[in-house]
Amino acid sequence: MRSRIRTRIESVMTGPAAAPAISLAGFLSVLGTVYGGMTKLRAGAYGRGYLSVRRLPCRVVSVGNLVLGGAGKTPMTIYLAQQLQSMGFRTAVVSRGYGGRAERTGGIVSNGDRLLMGSADAGDEPYMMARILRGVPVLVGRDRYLAGKAAVGAFSPEVIILDDAFQHLRLYRDIDLLLLDASNPFGNGHHFPRGMLREPISGLSRADAVVMTRWPGDIPPVPSTGVPACRKGSQRLPLFHTAHVPHIRRMDPGRTSRDIPTIQDAAADASPAVVFAFSAIARNSDFVNSLNSAGYTVMGTRFFPDHHRYSEGEIRGIIEAAKGVNAGMLATTEKDIARIGAGIRWPIPLIVAGVTISFGCQAEAFHRFILDKLGSSSPGEVT
C-alpha cells in the first residue's frame, strides 16, 4: 500500500504542470506553495542577516542544484576535486552522507589514501567519491560546519568542496555552483511535493555560476552570459555547459565488487552484449539510455527507489530474472554497486556504468573562473 502511494505521488511530482484543482495533484500543489514560500523566507532570512552564517578557515566551494534528484552533482564534485588537486590545492570533500549511519554523527569516509567507512555508514555517494578520489579526503555529516572543522583539523585543506549544499545556507561559501539538467532544468515548475523544485527558481540568483549538465550535442565554444534568468543583482552569471561521458567497468563471473577493475571507456568494450539492468538512482531511465548508447541491448530491467539498499534475496532475484530472459550480463551503476554487499560473488558477468563530467572546449574558461573566484593563482602556477 505504502509503495503504491509513493509511486502515485512520484508520478504527480514528475508529471505535467497542469492538473485538476480537486485531485491529489491539487492537494500537493497547496503543500508545494507553502513549502516554496517557507524556503524563500528562509533564504531571505539568511541573505538579510537575520540568521547567522558560519565560516571555515579555508576556501569553500559549494556544488548543488534547485531540484530533487540527479543533475550530476556527484560527478561534478569529483571533477572539481580532481581539478583543484591538479592545480596544487590541498582539497577535501564534505557531504551530508544521506542515508548513511554517520549522517547524524559525522565522520571521515576516506583520509585520501584508504577507506575508513563502508557505504552503510558513509552513504552511497560519499563512499563512491572516496573510492574514486585519491589524495582527497572525504568526510560526511549533516552539520557541514562541524564536518568542515573536522576536515580542517585533520587534513588542513586549502579548499573544501561541499557536495549538494546549495540550500545549506548556514555555511559561508566562496563559490556557489548551481547545476541545471539541460534536459529538464526545473522539472514541472512546481515545488516539492507537487514537483521537484527544492526552492523557487529565483534562488538561482545566489549562484556565482550556472552549469548546464547533460548538454545535448556539441558544447558551445565559450560560456554564455546572456541568459536573463541567470543574474546576481545586476550582474549576469556565467553559464557553462557540460556533457556526461559514460564509462564502463566489467567483472567476470566469480568475482566480487571488491574486484572491480580499472575504469575503461564503454566504446573500448569489444563485445557489447545483451544485458539485464538494475538500479536504484534518481533517474533509472537515464541509466538504460546510457547502456543503449554504448551498444548494449537491454532485455529486462528491475528498478528500485533512489538510495535503496539491496538485500541478498533481491540480488538473487535479479540474477534469476536475468537468466530468465537469457541475458548474458548484468548491468548496474557505480552508485548501486556501493550499496551491494562486497562479498556477493556474481555468477555471470557484471558491468558497472558511471559518468564523468566534461566541459569540452569550455574547460579552460571554467578553470580560470574558479581561480579568479578563489582570489589567487593556483599554488603551483607562476604569476
CSV table of C-alpha atoms in Angstrom, one decimal:
chain,number,residue,atom,x,y,z
A,1,MET,CA,0.0,0.0,0.0
A,2,ARG,CA,2.8,2.4,1.0
A,3,SER,CA,4.6,1.6,-2.2
A,4,ARG,CA,1.6,2.4,-4.3
A,5,ILE,CA,1.1,5.7,-2.6
A,6,ARG,CA,4.7,6.6,-3.1
A,7,THR,CA,4.6,5.6,-6.8
A,8,ARG,CA,1.4,7.8,-7.2
A,9,ILE,CA,3.0,10.8,-5.6
A,10,GLU,CA,6.2,10.4,-7.6
A,11,SER,CA,4.1,10.3,-10.8
A,12,VAL,CA,2.5,13.6,-9.9
A,13,MET,CA,5.8,15.2,-9.0
A,14,THR,CA,7.3,14.3,-12.4
A,15,GLY,CA,4.0,14.7,-14.3
A,16,PRO,CA,2.6,17.7,-16.3
A,17,ALA,CA,2.3,21.1,-14.7
A,18,ALA,CA,-1.4,21.4,-15.2
A,19,ALA,CA,-3.8,19.3,-13.1
A,20,PRO,CA,-7.4,19.5,-11.8
A,21,ALA,CA,-7.7,21.5,-8.6
A,22,ILE,CA,-9.6,18.8,-6.8
A,23,SER,CA,-7.2,15.9,-7.1
A,24,LEU,CA,-4.0,14.6,-5.5
A,25,ALA,CA,-2.1,17.0,-7.7
A,26,GLY,CA,-4.2,19.9,-6.5
A,27,PHE,CA,-3.7,18.9,-2.8
A,28,LEU,CA,0.1,18.6,-3.4
A,29,SER,CA,0.1,22.0,-5.1
A,30,VAL,CA,-1.2,23.6,-2.0
A,31,LEU,CA,1.6,21.9,0.1
A,32,GLY,CA,4.1,22.9,-2.6
A,33,THR,CA,3.1,26.6,-2.4
A,34,VAL,CA,3.6,26.5,1.4
A,35,TYR,CA,6.9,24.7,1.0
A,36,GLY,CA,8.1,27.1,-1.6
A,37,GLY,CA,7.1,30.1,0.4
A,38,MET,CA,8.9,28.8,3.5
A,39,THR,CA,12.1,28.1,1.6
A,40,LYS,CA,12.0,31.6,0.1
A,41,LEU,CA,11.6,33.2,3.6
A,42,ARG,CA,14.4,31.1,5.0
A,43,ALA,CA,16.8,32.1,2.2
A,44,GLY,CA,15.8,35.7,2.7
A,45,ALA,CA,16.5,35.5,6.4
A,46,TYR,CA,20.0,34.3,5.7
A,47,GLY,CA,20.5,36.9,3.0
A,48,ARG,CA,19.5,39.8,5.3
A,49,GLY,CA,21.5,38.5,8.2
A,50,TYR,CA,18.6,37.5,10.5
A,51,LEU,CA,20.1,34.0,10.6
A,52,SER,CA,23.8,33.6,11.2
A,53,VAL,CA,26.2,32.2,8.7
A,54,ARG,CA,29.3,30.4,9.9
A,55,ARG,CA,32.7,30.4,8.2
A,56,LEU,CA,35.5,27.9,7.9
A,57,PRO,CA,39.2,29.0,7.9
A,58,CYS,CA,39.7,27.9,4.3
A,59,ARG,CA,38.1,28.5,0.9
A,60,VAL,CA,34.7,26.7,0.3
A,61,VAL,CA,33.1,25.8,-3.0
A,62,SER,CA,29.5,24.5,-3.0
A,63,VAL,CA,28.0,22.3,-5.7
A,64,GLY,CA,24.2,22.0,-5.7
A,65,ASN,CA,21.0,22.3,-7.7
A,66,LEU,CA,17.4,23.5,-7.5
A,67,VAL,CA,15.6,20.3,-7.9
A,68,LEU,CA,15.4,16.9,-6.2
A,69,GLY,CA,17.2,14.1,-8.0
A,70,GLY,CA,20.2,13.8,-10.2
A,71,ALA,CA,21.7,16.8,-12.1
A,72,GLY,CA,25.3,15.4,-11.9
A,73,LYS,CA,26.3,16.8,-8.5
A,74,THR,CA,28.4,13.7,-7.6
A,75,PRO,CA,30.5,13.6,-10.9
A,76,MET,CA,30.8,17.4,-10.8
A,77,THR,CA,32.2,17.2,-7.2
A,78,ILE,CA,34.6,14.5,-8.3
A,79,TYR,CA,35.7,16.6,-11.4
A,80,LEU,CA,36.2,19.7,-9.3
A,81,ALA,CA,38.2,17.9,-6.6
A,82,GLN,CA,40.5,16.4,-9.2
A,83,GLN,CA,41.0,19.7,-11.0
A,84,LEU,CA,41.7,21.6,-7.8
A,85,GLN,CA,44.1,18.9,-6.7
A,86,SER,CA,45.9,19.1,-10.1
A,87,MET,CA,46.2,22.9,-9.6
A,88,GLY,CA,48.1,22.3,-6.4
A,89,PHE,CA,45.4,23.0,-3.8
A,90,ARG,CA,45.1,20.7,-0.8
A,91,THR,CA,41.4,19.7,-1.2
A,92,ALA,CA,38.8,17.9,0.9
A,93,VAL,CA,35.2,17.0,0.1
A,94,VAL,CA,32.4,17.3,2.7
A,95,SER,CA,29.0,15.7,2.0
A,96,ARG,CA,25.9,15.2,4.1
A,97,GLY,CA,26.1,11.4,3.8
A,98,TYR,CA,22.4,11.0,3.1
A,99,GLY,CA,21.1,7.6,4.2
A,100,GLY,CA,24.4,6.6,5.9
A,101,ARG,CA,24.6,5.8,9.6
A,102,ALA,CA,27.3,8.5,10.0
A,103,GLU,CA,25.0,11.3,8.7
A,104,ARG,CA,24.0,12.4,12.1
A,105,THR,CA,27.3,11.9,14.0
A,106,GLY,CA,29.7,12.8,11.1
A,107,GLY,CA,33.0,11.1,10.3
A,108,ILE,CA,35.8,10.5,7.9
A,109,VAL,CA,35.0,8.3,5.0
A,110,SER,CA,38.5,8.4,3.5
A,111,ASN,CA,41.7,10.0,4.5
A,112,GLY,CA,42.7,10.3,0.8
A,113,ASP,CA,44.8,7.1,1.0
A,114,ARG,CA,42.4,4.5,2.3
A,115,LEU,CA,38.7,3.9,3.1
A,116,LEU,CA,37.7,4.3,6.7
A,117,MET,CA,34.0,3.6,6.3
A,118,GLY,CA,31.7,1.3,4.3
A,119,SER,CA,28.8,2.6,2.2
A,120,ALA,CA,26.3,1.7,5.0
A,121,ASP,CA,28.0,4.3,7.3
A,122,ALA,CA,29.1,6.8,4.7
A,123,GLY,CA,26.1,6.8,2.3
A,124,ASP,CA,26.4,5.7,-1.3
A,125,GLU,CA,27.6,8.9,-2.9
A,126,PRO,CA,30.3,9.8,-0.4
A,127,TYR,CA,31.5,6.2,-0.5
A,128,MET,CA,31.7,6.2,-4.2
A,129,MET,CA,33.6,9.5,-4.2
A,130,ALA,CA,36.0,8.2,-1.6
A,131,ARG,CA,36.7,5.1,-3.8
A,132,ILE,CA,37.5,7.2,-6.8
A,133,LEU,CA,39.3,10.2,-5.3
A,134,ARG,CA,43.0,9.6,-4.4
A,135,GLY,CA,44.7,12.1,-2.2
A,136,VAL,CA,41.4,13.9,-1.4
A,137,PRO,CA,39.9,13.2,2.0
A,138,VAL,CA,36.1,12.7,2.1
A,139,LEU,CA,34.0,13.5,5.2
A,140,VAL,CA,30.3,13.3,6.0
A,141,GLY,CA,28.0,15.0,8.4
A,142,ARG,CA,24.5,16.6,8.5
A,143,ASP,CA,26.2,19.6,10.1
A,144,ARG,CA,28.5,20.6,7.3
A,145,TYR,CA,30.2,23.2,9.5
A,146,LEU,CA,31.3,20.6,12.1
A,147,ALA,CA,32.3,18.2,9.3
A,148,GLY,CA,34.3,21.0,7.7
A,149,LYS,CA,36.0,21.8,11.0
A,150,ALA,CA,36.9,18.2,11.3
A,151,ALA,CA,38.4,18.3,7.9
A,152,VAL,CA,40.4,21.4,8.7
A,153,GLY,CA,41.7,19.8,12.0
A,154,ALA,CA,42.7,16.5,10.4
A,155,PHE,CA,43.9,17.5,6.9
A,156,SER,CA,44.4,21.3,6.7
A,157,PRO,CA,42.8,21.7,3.3
A,158,GLU,CA,43.1,24.9,1.4
A,159,VAL,CA,39.7,24.3,-0.3
A,160,ILE,CA,36.7,22.3,0.9
A,161,ILE,CA,34.1,21.2,-1.7
A,162,LEU,CA,30.6,20.9,-0.3
A,163,ASP,CA,28.6,18.3,-2.1
A,164,ASP,CA,24.9,19.1,-2.6
A,165,ALA,CA,24.9,22.2,-0.5
A,166,PHE,CA,23.2,25.0,-2.4
A,167,GLN,CA,20.4,25.0,0.2
A,168,HIS,CA,22.7,24.6,3.1
A,169,LEU,CA,22.9,28.3,3.8
A,170,ARG,CA,24.3,28.1,7.4
A,171,LEU,CA,27.8,27.8,6.0
A,172,TYR,CA,29.6,30.5,4.0
A,173,ARG,CA,31.0,29.6,0.6
A,174,ASP,CA,33.4,31.5,-1.7
A,175,ILE,CA,31.9,29.9,-4.8
A,176,ASP,CA,28.3,28.7,-5.3
A,177,LEU,CA,28.0,26.5,-8.4
A,178,LEU,CA,24.4,25.7,-9.4
A,179,LEU,CA,23.8,22.7,-11.7
A,180,LEU,CA,20.8,22.5,-14.0
A,181,ASP,CA,20.0,19.5,-16.1
A,182,ALA,CA,19.7,20.8,-19.7
A,183,SER,CA,17.1,18.2,-20.5
A,184,ASN,CA,14.8,19.2,-17.6
A,185,PRO,CA,16.2,22.1,-15.6
A,186,PHE,CA,13.2,22.9,-13.3
A,187,GLY,CA,11.0,19.7,-13.5
A,188,ASN,CA,7.3,20.6,-14.0
A,189,GLY,CA,7.9,24.0,-12.4
A,190,HIS,CA,6.2,23.1,-9.1
A,191,HIS,CA,7.7,23.0,-5.6
A,192,PHE,CA,8.0,19.8,-3.6
A,193,PRO,CA,5.8,17.7,-3.1
A,194,ARG,CA,3.9,18.8,-6.2
A,195,GLY,CA,7.0,19.0,-8.2
A,196,MET,CA,10.8,18.6,-8.0
A,197,LEU,CA,11.8,22.1,-7.0
A,198,ARG,CA,13.6,22.4,-3.7
A,199,GLU,CA,13.1,26.2,-3.7
A,200,PRO,CA,11.8,28.9,-6.0
A,201,ILE,CA,13.6,29.4,-9.3
A,202,SER,CA,14.6,32.9,-8.1
A,203,GLY,CA,17.0,31.1,-5.8
A,204,LEU,CA,19.5,30.8,-8.7
A,205,SER,CA,20.4,34.5,-8.1
A,206,ARG,CA,22.5,33.2,-5.2
A,207,ALA,CA,24.7,31.3,-7.5
A,208,ASP,CA,28.1,32.5,-8.8
A,209,ALA,CA,27.8,30.4,-11.9
A,210,VAL,CA,25.3,28.1,-13.5
A,211,VAL,CA,26.5,24.8,-15.0
A,212,MET,CA,24.2,23.1,-17.6
A,213,THR,CA,24.7,19.4,-17.4
A,214,ARG,CA,23.8,16.7,-19.9
A,215,TRP,CA,24.1,19.3,-22.7
A,216,PRO,CA,22.9,17.7,-26.0
A,217,GLY,CA,25.2,17.9,-29.0
A,218,ASP,CA,28.3,20.0,-29.2
A,219,ILE,CA,29.3,22.2,-26.3
A,220,PRO,CA,29.4,25.9,-27.3
A,221,PRO,CA,32.9,27.3,-27.8
A,222,VAL,CA,32.5,29.8,-25.0
A,223,PRO,CA,30.4,30.2,-21.8
A,224,SER,CA,27.2,32.2,-22.2
A,225,THR,CA,26.4,35.3,-20.1
A,226,GLY,CA,23.2,36.3,-21.9
A,227,VAL,CA,20.5,34.2,-20.1
A,228,PRO,CA,18.1,36.7,-18.5
A,229,ALA,CA,17.2,34.4,-15.6
A,230,CYS,CA,20.9,33.9,-14.7
A,231,ARG,CA,21.6,37.1,-12.8
A,232,LYS,CA,23.1,38.0,-9.4
A,233,GLY,CA,21.8,41.5,-8.8
A,234,SER,CA,22.7,43.5,-12.0
A,235,GLN,CA,25.4,41.1,-12.9
A,236,ARG,CA,24.8,38.3,-15.4
A,237,LEU,CA,26.1,35.0,-14.3
A,238,PRO,CA,28.4,32.9,-16.4
A,239,LEU,CA,26.6,29.9,-17.9
A,240,PHE,CA,28.9,26.9,-18.5
A,241,HIS,CA,27.9,23.7,-20.4
A,242,THR,CA,29.0,20.1,-19.7
A,243,ALA,CA,28.4,16.7,-21.1
A,244,HIS,CA,28.0,13.4,-19.3
A,245,VAL,CA,30.7,11.0,-20.6
A,246,PRO,CA,29.8,7.3,-19.9
A,247,HIS,CA,32.4,4.8,-18.8
A,248,ILE,CA,32.1,1.1,-18.1
A,249,ARG,CA,33.8,-1.3,-15.7
A,250,ARG,CA,33.4,-5.0,-16.2
A,251,MET,CA,33.7,-8.0,-13.8
A,252,ASP,CA,34.0,-11.6,-15.0
A,253,PRO,CA,32.0,-14.4,-13.3
A,254,GLY,CA,33.1,-15.5,-9.9
A,255,ARG,CA,34.4,-12.0,-8.8
A,256,THR,CA,33.0,-9.7,-6.1
A,257,SER,CA,32.5,-5.9,-6.1
A,258,ARG,CA,35.9,-5.6,-4.4
A,259,ASP,CA,37.4,-6.8,-7.7
A,260,ILE,CA,36.0,-4.1,-10.0
A,261,PRO,CA,38.9,-3.4,-12.4
A,262,THR,CA,40.2,-0.1,-13.7
A,263,ILE,CA,37.7,2.1,-15.5
A,264,GLN,CA,37.5,1.6,-19.2
A,265,ASP,CA,35.6,3.5,-21.8
A,266,ALA,CA,32.4,1.9,-22.9
A,267,ALA,CA,33.4,2.3,-26.5
A,268,ALA,CA,36.5,0.2,-25.8
A,269,ASP,CA,34.4,-2.9,-24.9
A,270,ALA,CA,34.9,-5.2,-27.8
A,271,SER,CA,31.8,-7.2,-27.4
A,272,PRO,CA,28.7,-5.3,-26.3
A,273,ALA,CA,26.1,-7.8,-25.2
A,274,VAL,CA,22.5,-8.5,-24.1
A,275,VAL,CA,22.2,-7.3,-20.5
A,276,PHE,CA,19.7,-7.2,-17.7
A,277,ALA,CA,19.8,-3.8,-16.0
A,278,PHE,CA,19.0,-3.0,-12.4
A,279,SER,CA,19.4,0.3,-10.5
A,280,ALA,CA,18.1,2.5,-7.6
A,281,ILE,CA,19.0,6.0,-8.7
A,282,ALA,CA,17.1,9.2,-9.2
A,283,ARG,CA,16.7,8.7,-13.0
A,284,ASN,CA,16.8,5.0,-13.8
A,285,SER,CA,15.8,5.7,-17.4
A,286,ASP,CA,19.0,7.7,-18.0
A,287,PHE,CA,21.0,4.6,-17.0
A,288,VAL,CA,19.1,2.4,-19.5
A,289,ASN,CA,19.6,5.1,-22.2
A,290,SER,CA,23.4,5.2,-21.5
A,291,LEU,CA,23.6,1.4,-21.9
A,292,ASN,CA,21.7,1.6,-25.2
A,293,SER,CA,24.0,4.4,-26.4
A,294,ALA,CA,27.1,2.2,-25.5
A,295,GLY,CA,25.7,-0.5,-27.8
A,296,TYR,CA,24.2,-2.9,-25.2
A,297,THR,CA,20.8,-4.5,-25.7
A,298,VAL,CA,18.7,-4.2,-22.5
A,299,MET,CA,16.5,-7.3,-22.4
A,300,GLY,CA,15.0,-6.6,-18.9
A,301,THR,CA,15.1,-4.2,-16.0
A,302,ARG,CA,14.4,-4.1,-12.3
A,303,PHE,CA,14.3,-0.6,-10.7
A,304,PHE,CA,14.1,0.4,-7.0
A,305,PRO,CA,13.7,3.8,-5.2
A,306,ASP,CA,16.7,6.1,-5.1
A,307,HIS,CA,19.3,5.1,-2.4
A,308,HIS,CA,17.7,1.7,-1.9
A,309,ARG,CA,20.0,-0.8,-0.2
A,310,TYR,CA,19.8,-4.3,-1.7
A,311,SER,CA,19.2,-7.4,0.2
A,312,GLU,CA,20.8,-10.7,-0.7
A,313,GLY,CA,17.3,-12.0,-1.7
A,314,GLU,CA,16.8,-9.1,-4.1
A,315,ILE,CA,20.2,-9.8,-5.7
A,316,ARG,CA,19.3,-13.5,-6.1
A,317,GLY,CA,16.0,-12.4,-7.7
A,318,ILE,CA,17.8,-10.1,-10.1
A,319,ILE,CA,20.2,-12.9,-11.1
A,320,GLU,CA,17.4,-15.3,-11.7
A,321,ALA,CA,15.4,-12.7,-13.7
A,322,ALA,CA,18.5,-12.1,-15.9
A,323,LYS,CA,18.8,-15.8,-16.6
A,324,GLY,CA,15.1,-16.0,-17.4
A,325,VAL,CA,15.5,-13.6,-20.3
A,326,ASN,CA,18.8,-15.1,-21.5
A,327,ALA,CA,20.8,-12.0,-20.7
A,328,GLY,CA,24.5,-12.7,-20.9
A,329,MET,CA,25.4,-9.9,-18.5
A,330,LEU,CA,24.0,-7.9,-15.5
A,331,ALA,CA,24.4,-4.1,-15.6
A,332,THR,CA,24.2,-1.6,-12.7
A,333,THR,CA,25.6,1.8,-11.8
A,334,GLU,CA,28.6,3.0,-9.7
A,335,LYS,CA,26.2,4.2,-7.0
A,336,ASP,CA,24.3,0.9,-6.9
A,337,ILE,CA,27.4,-1.2,-6.5
A,338,ALA,CA,28.3,0.8,-3.4
A,339,ARG,CA,25.1,-0.4,-1.8
A,340,ILE,CA,25.6,-4.1,-2.6
A,341,GLY,CA,27.4,-6.4,-0.2
A,342,ALA,CA,31.0,-6.6,-1.2
A,343,GLY,CA,31.1,-10.4,-0.6
A,344,ILE,CA,28.4,-11.3,-3.2
A,345,ARG,CA,30.0,-13.4,-5.9
A,346,TRP,CA,28.5,-12.8,-9.3
A,347,PRO,CA,27.7,-16.0,-11.3
A,348,ILE,CA,27.5,-14.1,-14.6
A,349,PRO,CA,29.5,-11.1,-15.9
A,350,LEU,CA,28.6,-7.7,-14.4
A,351,ILE,CA,29.1,-4.3,-15.9
A,352,VAL,CA,29.2,-1.2,-13.8
A,353,ALA,CA,28.3,2.1,-15.6
A,354,GLY,CA,29.3,5.5,-14.4
A,355,VAL,CA,29.7,9.0,-15.9
A,356,THR,CA,32.4,11.7,-15.8
A,357,ILE,CA,31.9,15.4,-16.4
A,358,SER,CA,33.4,17.1,-19.5
A,359,PHE,CA,33.4,20.8,-20.0
A,360,GLY,CA,34.9,20.3,-23.5
A,361,CYS,CA,36.2,23.5,-25.0
A,362,GLN,CA,34.9,25.5,-22.0
A,363,ALA,CA,37.3,23.7,-19.6
A,364,GLU,CA,39.9,26.4,-19.6
A,365,ALA,CA,37.4,29.2,-19.1
A,366,PHE,CA,35.8,27.2,-16.2
A,367,HIS,CA,39.2,26.6,-14.5
A,368,ARG,CA,40.1,30.3,-14.8
A,369,PHE,CA,36.7,31.3,-13.4
A,370,ILE,CA,37.4,29.1,-10.3
A,371,LEU,CA,40.9,30.5,-9.8
A,372,ASP,CA,39.6,34.1,-10.2
A,373,LYS,CA,36.8,33.5,-7.6
A,374,LEU,CA,39.2,31.8,-5.2
A,375,GLY,CA,41.2,35.1,-5.4
A,376,SER,CA,44.6,33.8,-6.3
A,377,SER,CA,46.6,31.8,-8.7
A,378,SER,CA,47.0,28.1,-8.0
A,379,PRO,CA,49.8,27.2,-5.6
A,380,GLY,CA,51.8,25.7,-8.5
A,381,GLU,CA,51.2,28.5,-11.0
A,382,VAL,CA,53.8,31.1,-11.8
A,383,THR,CA,52.4,34.7,-11.8
